Amino acid sequence: MVKRRTVLLGGAATAGALVIGWGVMPPRQRLHPSDPLPQTRGQAALNGWVKVGADNTVTVMMAKSEMGQGAHTGLAAILAEELDADWAQVRLEMTPIDDIYNNLATVVDGLPFHPDNDGSMKAVAGWLTAKTMREVGVMMTGGSSSIKDLWLPMREAGAHARAMLIRAAAAQWGVQATECTANAGWVEHTAGQRATFGELAAMAAQQPMPGKVTLKEPAQFKLIGKPLTRIEAPSKLDGTAVFGIDANPPGLLHASLVMCPTRGGKVARFDAAAAQKLPGVKHVLEVAPYHGGTGGVAVIADTPWHAKKAAAAVTVEWDHGPAATLSSETVMARLAQALDQAKGFGYHSAGDVDAAMQGAATTITADYRAPYLAHAALEPINCTVQFKDGAATVWTSTQVPGLARRAAAKALGIDDEKVTVHQLLLGGGFGRRLEADYVAQAAAIAKVAGGAPVQTLWSREQDTQHDFYRPACLARSKAGFDAQGQLVAWHNISVGQAIVPQVLVRTFGLAGAGPDKTTSEGAFDQPYEWPHARIAHEIVDLPLPVGFWRSVGHSHQAFFKESFVDEAAAAAKQDPVAFRAALLQKHLRHLKVLQKAAELADWGKPLAPGAAGEKRARGVALHQSFGSIVAQVAEVSVGADKAIRVHRVVCVVDCGAAINPNLIAQQMESGVVFGLTAALYGEITLKDGQVQQSNFHDVPLLRMADCPQVETHIIDSAEPPEGVGEPGVPPIAPAVANALFALTGQRLRALPLKLA
């Protein structure tokens, strides 16, 4: 243990001791921002996370973006629980940009360690990473981390504020604070005196910050664990909710673009003469390919229609860039060649897999494939910027407000502090709004507007064809069995692009180095007790930009892994559930999830024919991602036209403490629908460097009439909460593929799933 006195020595010893001392201390406090929170009349800020008004409203400061996942409701409930507020008095306000709101959990979880690794190296790396991200990280909503990241900070903020309110009441009444309690927005004394939080707020703000506070035990929870209604639901129902596309500051102008059809291309030269003659046109300008985006020409006009018509009238000669000759065929050929030669970076190994394979009585091998995918959020890319008097205001839907501010500032040539970002609701994010290309682009366009605010809005086609795509990926799996049919060896190698190095370059200008966990997550970080195993990934560089897509590497690696587990079960002539259970004897939480899903789905019992007399079959998949364990059993049929129909999905999840069962069920259902859309239809193809898909007619979504019945069961748990926004996605594709094998005997090893 490092004593405080060691940092009092002089010279080099002092510097070394300071570094050691910094290393062993926990991340710095996350209660108080660098600058006081903005307060309206009658409000009192008790810390960086909560303000109490004289009208007895409790305003929870929200550092995470709301994109339909319910983070605002869950996080507000956590703080309100420890504050002992009444749910009806809770309001929300987006936080300013400050380091106390940096996301620590996502980056720590991104370290390439196996979940079963409990060694000192993992502990030290996680500790130091959290400390570093507290100081130089980013505000971010992603990685299914909102609740996990703020579980303790929000609880501590609520508990500290409660203690200050109680102290204020005790001082006002001349009693001991230990004689007072908080309950449903009131502070009460044992003798019967009562005061609302609002009556005590101003005095509470003057109280010294309490030292260590005692957090509630789960048995004391009144809000956590309850199916509270979503806090933003009324505004979405009555139309008052404001999304990025709804920004409408006075004097708003509108910008439309024509962008290079080749992803990553730019303008060689353009002629705007015809466009400038059209009604309502204010400006026509070239726009550079910001932050890994694509260049183009923008038209600013008085209405969206005028801007769109004028943009179509611009004549452009393009510099198509390095992706000009890229096609889906060349991509897959390049990946196939890499797979044949790959050794890859080993993310997980156990025993001696080569010797075990050589000694195996039988082996099986299979290759799997997944395509590029677009995010296809319902709200297309947009951003509104006003640049006036050397300062800027940005209205946008973003998952990274700090990076959005930085991107706008850089595009405008001003300091970050001169940019104000208004975070609005997101009409879907799925990782696309982790990028800042569209913010920089909108800022550059607004720079020429003479101080007027300008909304830059992409068409649906531009959104689809200028995305940062989920990487295409190939994988080869091999399993070895002994003479009794028991699995003795497991080998997996995958090839594809890496996301993190690209993000580091386009966002921070940093050259990425070291392994990228997202390339192999879902393959190496799983609970199966393979006696001998090696799991690796080989990075293949290609000119198409890739980005984070809902569940990231898990989205395709789960399909590869769980499909091949089923192949191994079939080769061993074992039931798929029993085969998995045998590999989970030391992982009781996972085993419980698997067995519960099988029980609820009536696994092993005959399925009655459907209403039209079609035959049905079940398939199972188990997968761990973002800290949560999910098992899904899909009930599937095939029509005479070979159309695949999923009728029922039983979904069991262990996500640690269930903050709000409604939110968890909604996210599991959402994950199933999102994952089924990708499994049955999702594919981005390229020809001459250009994306061939454009709109929902050729990037279809799962229709309501085709949605299965989804039954979610949440395992009761005393563990800390884990992610729920993404873990419902990965298991559904392999569960459906495994059901199709049981039904038809065809083993589908490529996404999207199509029967021969």
Short mmCIF file of N, CA, C and O in Angstrom, two decimals, residues 139-232:
data_model
loop_
_atom_site.label_atom_id
_atom_site.label_comp_id
_atom_site.label_asym_id
_atom_site.label_seq_id
_atom_site.Cartn_x
_atom_site.Cartn_y
_atom_site.Cartn_z
N MET A 139 -17.90 11.73 -23.36
CA MET A 139 -19.29 11.45 -23.06
C MET A 139 -19.83 10.59 -24.20
O MET A 139 -19.67 10.93 -25.36
N MET A 140 -20.46 9.48 -23.85
CA MET A 140 -20.87 8.57 -24.92
C MET A 140 -22.03 7.71 -24.43
O MET A 140 -22.07 7.28 -23.28
N THR A 141 -22.98 7.49 -25.31
CA THR A 141 -24.04 6.52 -25.10
C THR A 141 -23.84 5.41 -26.10
O THR A 141 -24.00 5.60 -27.31
N GLY A 142 -23.46 4.25 -25.62
CA GLY A 142 -23.19 3.13 -26.50
C GLY A 142 -22.65 1.96 -25.72
O GLY A 142 -22.36 2.05 -24.53
N GLY A 143 -22.53 0.83 -26.40
CA GLY A 143 -22.00 -0.35 -25.75
C GLY A 143 -22.89 -0.90 -24.65
O GLY A 143 -22.41 -1.58 -23.74
N SER A 144 -24.19 -0.61 -24.72
CA SER A 144 -25.14 -1.08 -23.70
C SER A 144 -24.63 -0.76 -22.30
O SER A 144 -24.73 -1.56 -21.38
N SER A 145 -24.09 0.46 -22.15
CA SER A 145 -23.37 0.79 -20.92
C SER A 145 -24.03 1.84 -20.05
O SER A 145 -23.50 2.17 -18.98
N SER A 146 -25.15 2.42 -20.46
CA SER A 146 -25.69 3.56 -19.74
C SER A 146 -25.95 3.26 -18.27
O SER A 146 -25.50 3.97 -17.37
N ILE A 147 -26.70 2.20 -18.00
CA ILE A 147 -27.02 1.84 -16.62
C ILE A 147 -25.76 1.36 -15.90
O ILE A 147 -25.49 1.76 -14.76
N LYS A 148 -24.97 0.53 -16.56
CA LYS A 148 -23.76 0.00 -15.94
C LYS A 148 -22.79 1.12 -15.57
O LYS A 148 -22.22 1.13 -14.48
N ASP A 149 -22.61 2.07 -16.47
CA ASP A 149 -21.66 3.14 -16.25
C ASP A 149 -22.08 4.05 -15.10
O ASP A 149 -21.24 4.53 -14.33
N LEU A 150 -23.38 4.30 -14.98
CA LEU A 150 -23.86 5.29 -14.02
C LEU A 150 -24.59 4.68 -12.83
O LEU A 150 -25.19 5.39 -12.03
N TRP A 151 -24.54 3.36 -12.70
CA TRP A 151 -25.21 2.68 -11.59
C TRP A 151 -24.77 3.26 -10.24
O TRP A 151 -25.59 3.65 -9.42
N LEU A 152 -23.49 3.35 -10.01
CA LEU A 152 -23.00 3.90 -8.75
C LEU A 152 -23.01 5.42 -8.71
O LEU A 152 -23.46 6.00 -7.71
N PRO A 153 -22.54 6.14 -9.75
CA PRO A 153 -22.60 7.61 -9.69
C PRO A 153 -24.00 8.16 -9.46
O PRO A 153 -24.18 9.09 -8.66
N MET A 154 -25.01 7.59 -10.11
CA MET A 154 -26.38 8.10 -9.92
C MET A 154 -26.89 7.77 -8.52
O MET A 154 -27.59 8.59 -7.90
N ARG A 155 -26.56 6.60 -8.04
CA ARG A 155 -26.98 6.25 -6.67
C ARG A 155 -26.30 7.16 -5.66
O ARG A 155 -26.95 7.66 -4.72
N GLU A 156 -25.00 7.36 -5.83
CA GLU A 156 -24.27 8.22 -4.90
C GLU A 156 -24.77 9.65 -4.95
O GLU A 156 -24.90 10.32 -3.92
N ALA A 157 -25.09 10.14 -6.15
CA ALA A 157 -25.62 11.50 -6.28
C ALA A 157 -26.94 11.64 -5.56
O ALA A 157 -27.19 12.64 -4.87
N GLY A 158 -27.82 10.64 -5.72
CA GLY A 158 -29.10 10.69 -5.02
C GLY A 158 -28.94 10.61 -3.52
O GLY A 158 -29.60 11.34 -2.76
N ALA A 159 -28.05 9.75 -3.07
CA ALA A 159 -27.83 9.59 -1.62
C ALA A 159 -27.22 10.85 -1.02
O ALA A 159 -27.58 11.27 0.09
N HIS A 160 -26.26 11.46 -1.71
CA HIS A 160 -25.66 12.70 -1.22
C HIS A 160 -26.71 13.81 -1.13
O HIS A 160 -26.76 14.56 -0.14
N ALA A 161 -27.53 13.93 -2.16
CA ALA A 161 -28.56 14.97 -2.15
C ALA A 161 -29.57 14.72 -1.03
O ALA A 161 -30.01 15.66 -0.35
N ARG A 162 -29.94 13.47 -0.82
CA ARG A 162 -30.86 13.15 0.29
C ARG A 162 -30.25 13.55 1.63
O ARG A 162 -30.94 14.15 2.48
N ALA A 163 -28.97 13.27 1.83
CA ALA A 163 -28.32 13.62 3.09
C ALA A 163 -28.30 15.13 3.29
O ALA A 163 -28.49 15.62 4.42
N MET A 164 -28.11 15.89 2.22
CA MET A 164 -28.10 17.36 2.33
C MET A 164 -29.47 17.90 2.67
O MET A 164 -29.61 18.85 3.46
N LEU A 165 -30.51 17.33 2.08
CA LEU A 165 -31.87 17.75 2.40
C LEU A 165 -32.21 17.43 3.86
O LEU A 165 -32.85 18.24 4.56
N ILE A 166 -31.80 16.27 4.30
CA ILE A 166 -32.06 15.89 5.69
C ILE A 166 -31.31 16.81 6.65
O ILE A 166 -31.85 17.25 7.69
N ARG A 167 -30.06 17.14 6.31
CA ARG A 167 -29.30 18.05 7.17
C ARG A 167 -29.96 19.43 7.23
O ARG A 167 -29.98 20.07 8.28
N ALA A 168 -30.47 19.89 6.07
CA ALA A 168 -31.14 21.18 6.05
C ALA A 168 -32.38 21.16 6.95
O ALA A 168 -32.63 22.12 7.71
N ALA A 169 -33.14 20.10 6.89
CA ALA A 169 -34.33 19.99 7.74
C ALA A 169 -33.95 19.95 9.22
O ALA A 169 -34.57 20.61 10.06
N ALA A 170 -32.92 19.17 9.53
CA ALA A 170 -32.49 19.05 10.93
C ALA A 170 -32.03 20.40 11.47
O ALA A 170 -32.34 20.78 12.61
N ALA A 171 -31.29 21.16 10.64
CA ALA A 171 -30.82 22.48 11.08
C ALA A 171 -32.00 23.43 11.26
O ALA A 171 -32.04 24.23 12.22
N GLN A 172 -32.98 23.36 10.38
CA GLN A 172 -34.14 24.24 10.46
C GLN A 172 -34.99 23.93 11.68
O GLN A 172 -35.53 24.84 12.33
N TRP A 173 -35.07 22.66 12.03
CA TRP A 173 -35.92 22.26 13.15
C TRP A 173 -35.15 22.17 14.48
O TRP A 173 -35.75 21.97 15.52
N GLY A 174 -33.82 22.29 14.40
CA GLY A 174 -33.03 22.19 15.61
C GLY A 174 -33.02 20.79 16.21
O GLY A 174 -33.07 20.63 17.43
N VAL A 175 -32.95 19.79 15.33
CA VAL A 175 -32.95 18.40 15.78
C VAL A 175 -31.74 17.68 15.18
O VAL A 175 -31.01 18.24 14.37
N GLN A 176 -31.54 16.44 15.57
CA GLN A 176 -30.46 15.64 15.01
C GLN A 176 -30.87 15.08 13.64
O GLN A 176 -32.01 14.64 13.45
N ALA A 177 -29.92 15.09 12.71
CA ALA A 177 -30.20 14.55 11.38
C ALA A 177 -30.58 13.08 11.44
O ALA A 177 -31.37 12.60 10.62
N THR A 178 -30.05 12.35 12.41
CA THR A 178 -30.36 10.93 12.54
C THR A 178 -31.81 10.69 12.91
O THR A 178 -32.30 9.56 12.82
N GLU A 179 -32.52 11.74 13.34
CA GLU A 179 -33.93 11.61 13.71
C GLU A 179 -34.85 11.88 12.53
O GLU A 179 -36.08 11.82 12.68
N CYS A 180 -34.26 12.20 11.37
CA CYS A 180 -35.05 12.58 10.20
C CYS A 180 -34.88 11.54 9.09
O CYS A 180 -33.83 10.93 8.94
N THR A 181 -35.91 11.39 8.30
CA THR A 181 -35.87 10.49 7.15
C THR A 181 -36.51 11.17 5.94
O THR A 181 -37.32 12.10 6.09
N ALA A 182 -36.15 10.69 4.75
CA ALA A 182 -36.75 11.18 3.52
C ALA A 182 -37.69 10.11 2.97
O ALA A 182 -37.42 8.92 3.08
N ASN A 183 -38.80 10.58 2.39
CA ASN A 183 -39.76 9.64 1.83
C ASN A 183 -40.66 10.34 0.82
O ASN A 183 -41.33 11.32 1.17
N ALA A 184 -40.63 9.88 -0.41
CA ALA A 184 -41.54 10.33 -1.47
C ALA A 184 -41.58 11.84 -1.61
O ALA A 184 -42.64 12.45 -1.75
N GLY A 185 -40.41 12.48 -1.55
CA GLY A 185 -40.33 13.92 -1.77
C GLY A 185 -40.49 14.76 -0.53
O GLY A 185 -40.55 15.99 -0.63
N TRP A 186 -40.52 14.13 0.64
CA TRP A 186 -40.64 14.84 1.92
C TRP A 186 -39.50 14.43 2.83
O TRP A 186 -38.97 13.32 2.73
N VAL A 187 -39.15 15.35 3.74
CA VAL A 187 -38.29 15.00 4.87
C VAL A 187 -39.15 15.08 6.12
O VAL A 187 -39.87 16.05 6.34
N GLU A 188 -39.07 14.02 6.92
CA GLU A 188 -39.95 13.91 8.10
C GLU A 188 -39.11 13.69 9.35
O GLU A 188 -38.08 13.02 9.32
N HIS A 189 -39.59 14.29 10.47
CA HIS A 189 -38.95 14.10 11.77
C HIS A 189 -39.80 13.17 12.61
O HIS A 189 -41.03 13.10 12.44
N THR A 190 -39.14 12.46 13.49
CA THR A 190 -39.87 11.49 14.32
C THR A 190 -40.98 12.14 15.14
O THR A 190 -41.95 11.48 15.50
N ALA A 191 -40.84 13.45 15.40
CA ALA A 191 -41.87 14.14 16.19
C ALA A 191 -43.04 14.59 15.34
O ALA A 191 -44.02 15.14 15.87
N GLY A 192 -42.97 14.42 14.04
CA GLY A 192 -44.11 14.73 13.20
C GLY A 192 -43.92 15.90 12.25
O GLY A 192 -44.76 16.15 11.40
N GLN A 193 -42.83 16.65 12.38
CA GLN A 193 -42.58 17.76 11.47
C GLN A 193 -42.29 17.23 10.06
O GLN A 193 -41.64 16.20 9.89
N ARG A 194 -42.74 17.99 9.04
CA ARG A 194 -42.53 17.58 7.64
C ARG A 194 -42.21 18.80 6.79
O ARG A 194 -42.70 19.90 7.04
N ALA A 195 -41.42 18.59 5.77
CA ALA A 195 -41.15 19.63 4.79
C ALA A 195 -40.88 18.97 3.45
O ALA A 195 -40.29 17.89 3.39
N THR A 196 -41.33 19.62 2.38
CA THR A 196 -41.06 19.07 1.05
C THR A 196 -39.60 19.33 0.66
O THR A 196 -38.95 20.22 1.21
N PHE A 197 -39.14 18.55 -0.29
CA PHE A 197 -37.80 18.79 -0.81
C PHE A 197 -37.67 20.23 -1.32
O PHE A 197 -36.64 20.88 -1.13
N GLY A 198 -38.72 20.73 -1.97
CA GLY A 198 -38.68 22.08 -2.51
C GLY A 198 -38.53 23.13 -1.44
O GLY A 198 -37.83 24.14 -1.64
N GLU A 199 -39.16 22.95 -0.30
CA GLU A 199 -39.05 23.91 0.80
C GLU A 199 -37.66 23.91 1.41
O GLU A 199 -37.22 24.91 1.99
N LEU A 200 -36.95 22.82 1.26
CA LEU A 200 -35.63 22.68 1.88
C LEU A 200 -34.48 22.89 0.89
O LEU A 200 -33.31 22.95 1.31
N ALA A 201 -34.78 22.99 -0.41
CA ALA A 201 -33.74 22.94 -1.43
C ALA A 201 -32.70 24.02 -1.27
O ALA A 201 -31.48 23.75 -1.31
N ALA A 202 -33.12 25.29 -1.10
CA ALA A 202 -32.15 26.39 -1.03
C ALA A 202 -31.21 26.21 0.16
O ALA A 202 -30.00 26.41 0.05
N MET A 203 -31.76 25.82 1.29
CA MET A 203 -30.94 25.62 2.48
C MET A 203 -30.05 24.38 2.32
O MET A 203 -28.90 24.36 2.77
N ALA A 204 -30.57 23.36 1.64
CA ALA A 204 -29.79 22.14 1.43
C ALA A 204 -28.55 22.43 0.59
O ALA A 204 -27.48 21.84 0.83
N ALA A 205 -28.69 23.33 -0.40
CA ALA A 205 -27.55 23.64 -1.27
C ALA A 205 -26.42 24.30 -0.50
O ALA A 205 -25.28 24.30 -0.98
N GLN A 206 -26.71 24.86 0.68
CA GLN A 206 -25.68 25.50 1.49
C GLN A 206 -25.01 24.54 2.46
O GLN A 206 -24.03 24.90 3.13
N GLN A 207 -25.52 23.33 2.54
CA GLN A 207 -24.95 22.36 3.47
C GLN A 207 -23.62 21.83 2.93
O GLN A 207 -23.43 21.71 1.73
N PRO A 208 -22.70 21.50 3.85
CA PRO A 208 -21.45 20.88 3.39
C PRO A 208 -21.74 19.51 2.79
O PRO A 208 -22.68 18.82 3.20
N MET A 209 -20.93 19.14 1.83
CA MET A 209 -21.11 17.82 1.24
C MET A 209 -20.86 16.75 2.27
O MET A 209 -19.88 16.81 3.02
N PRO A 210 -21.74 15.79 2.36
CA PRO A 210 -21.51 14.69 3.30
C PRO A 210 -20.31 13.85 2.87
O PRO A 210 -19.92 13.87 1.70
N GLY A 211 -19.72 13.15 3.82
CA GLY A 211 -18.64 12.24 3.49
C GLY A 211 -19.20 10.98 2.88
O GLY A 211 -20.00 11.02 1.94
N LYS A 212 -18.86 9.88 3.42
CA LYS A 212 -19.36 8.61 2.90
C LYS A 212 -20.84 8.47 3.19
O LYS A 212 -21.31 8.75 4.30
N VAL A 213 -21.61 8.06 2.19
CA VAL A 213 -23.04 7.85 2.37
C VAL A 213 -23.33 6.37 2.27
O VAL A 213 -22.60 5.61 1.64
N THR A 214 -24.41 5.96 2.93
CA THR A 214 -24.84 4.56 2.88
C THR A 214 -25.90 4.40 1.81
O THR A 214 -26.93 5.09 1.85
N LEU A 215 -25.64 3.54 0.87
CA LEU A 215 -26.62 3.27 -0.18
C LEU A 215 -27.61 2.22 0.29
O LEU A 215 -27.33 1.41 1.17
N LYS A 216 -28.78 2.24 -0.32
CA LYS A 216 -29.85 1.33 0.08
C LYS A 216 -29.50 -0.12 -0.23
O LYS A 216 -28.78 -0.41 -1.19
N GLU A 217 -30.06 -1.01 0.54
CA GLU A 217 -30.04 -2.44 0.21
C GLU A 217 -31.20 -2.73 -0.73
O GLU A 217 -32.23 -2.03 -0.71
N PRO A 218 -31.07 -3.74 -1.58
CA PRO A 218 -32.15 -4.04 -2.52
C PRO A 218 -33.53 -4.20 -1.87
O PRO A 218 -34.54 -3.84 -2.48
N ALA A 219 -33.57 -4.72 -0.66
CA ALA A 219 -34.86 -4.90 0.01
C ALA A 219 -35.55 -3.57 0.29
O ALA A 219 -36.77 -3.54 0.53
N GLN A 220 -34.80 -2.48 0.26
CA GLN A 220 -35.36 -1.15 0.54
C GLN A 220 -35.83 -0.43 -0.71
O GLN A 220 -36.43 0.63 -0.61
N PHE A 221 -35.58 -1.00 -1.88
CA PHE A 221 -35.92 -0.31 -3.12
C PHE A 221 -37.43 -0.15 -3.27
O PHE A 221 -38.21 -1.08 -3.03
N LYS A 222 -37.82 1.04 -3.71
CA LYS A 222 -39.22 1.33 -4.01
C LYS A 222 -39.46 1.58 -5.50
O LYS A 222 -40.57 1.39 -5.99
N LEU A 223 -38.42 2.02 -6.20
CA LEU A 223 -38.53 2.31 -7.63
C LEU A 223 -37.72 1.33 -8.48
O LEU A 223 -38.19 0.87 -9.52
N ILE A 224 -36.51 1.04 -8.04
CA ILE A 224 -35.67 0.10 -8.78
C ILE A 224 -36.32 -1.28 -8.75
O ILE A 224 -36.73 -1.77 -7.69
N GLY A 225 -36.43 -1.88 -9.91
CA GLY A 225 -37.06 -3.20 -10.02
C GLY A 225 -38.54 -3.14 -10.34
O GLY A 225 -39.17 -4.17 -10.57
N LYS A 226 -39.09 -1.92 -10.40
CA LYS A 226 -40.52 -1.75 -10.69
C LYS A 226 -40.72 -1.37 -12.15
O LYS A 226 -39.90 -0.67 -12.75
N PRO A 227 -41.83 -1.78 -12.76
CA PRO A 227 -42.09 -1.48 -14.17
C PRO A 227 -42.62 -0.06 -14.37
O PRO A 227 -43.75 0.16 -14.81
N LEU A 228 -41.80 0.93 -14.04
CA LEU A 228 -42.20 2.32 -14.17
C LEU A 228 -42.45 2.68 -15.63
O LEU A 228 -41.77 2.19 -16.53
N THR A 229 -43.41 3.54 -15.87
CA THR A 229 -43.68 3.99 -17.23
C THR A 229 -42.54 4.88 -17.73
O THR A 229 -41.89 5.57 -16.94
N ARG A 230 -42.29 4.86 -19.02
CA ARG A 230 -41.18 5.63 -19.58
C ARG A 230 -41.43 7.11 -19.42
O ARG A 230 -42.52 7.62 -19.72
N ILE A 231 -40.40 7.79 -18.99
CA ILE A 231 -40.55 9.19 -18.61
C ILE A 231 -40.78 10.09 -19.82
O ILE A 231 -41.39 11.15 -19.71
N GLU A 232 -40.29 9.66 -21.00
CA GLU A 232 -40.47 10.49 -22.20
C GLU A 232 -41.68 10.06 -23.02
O GLU A 232 -41.99 10.68 -24.04
#
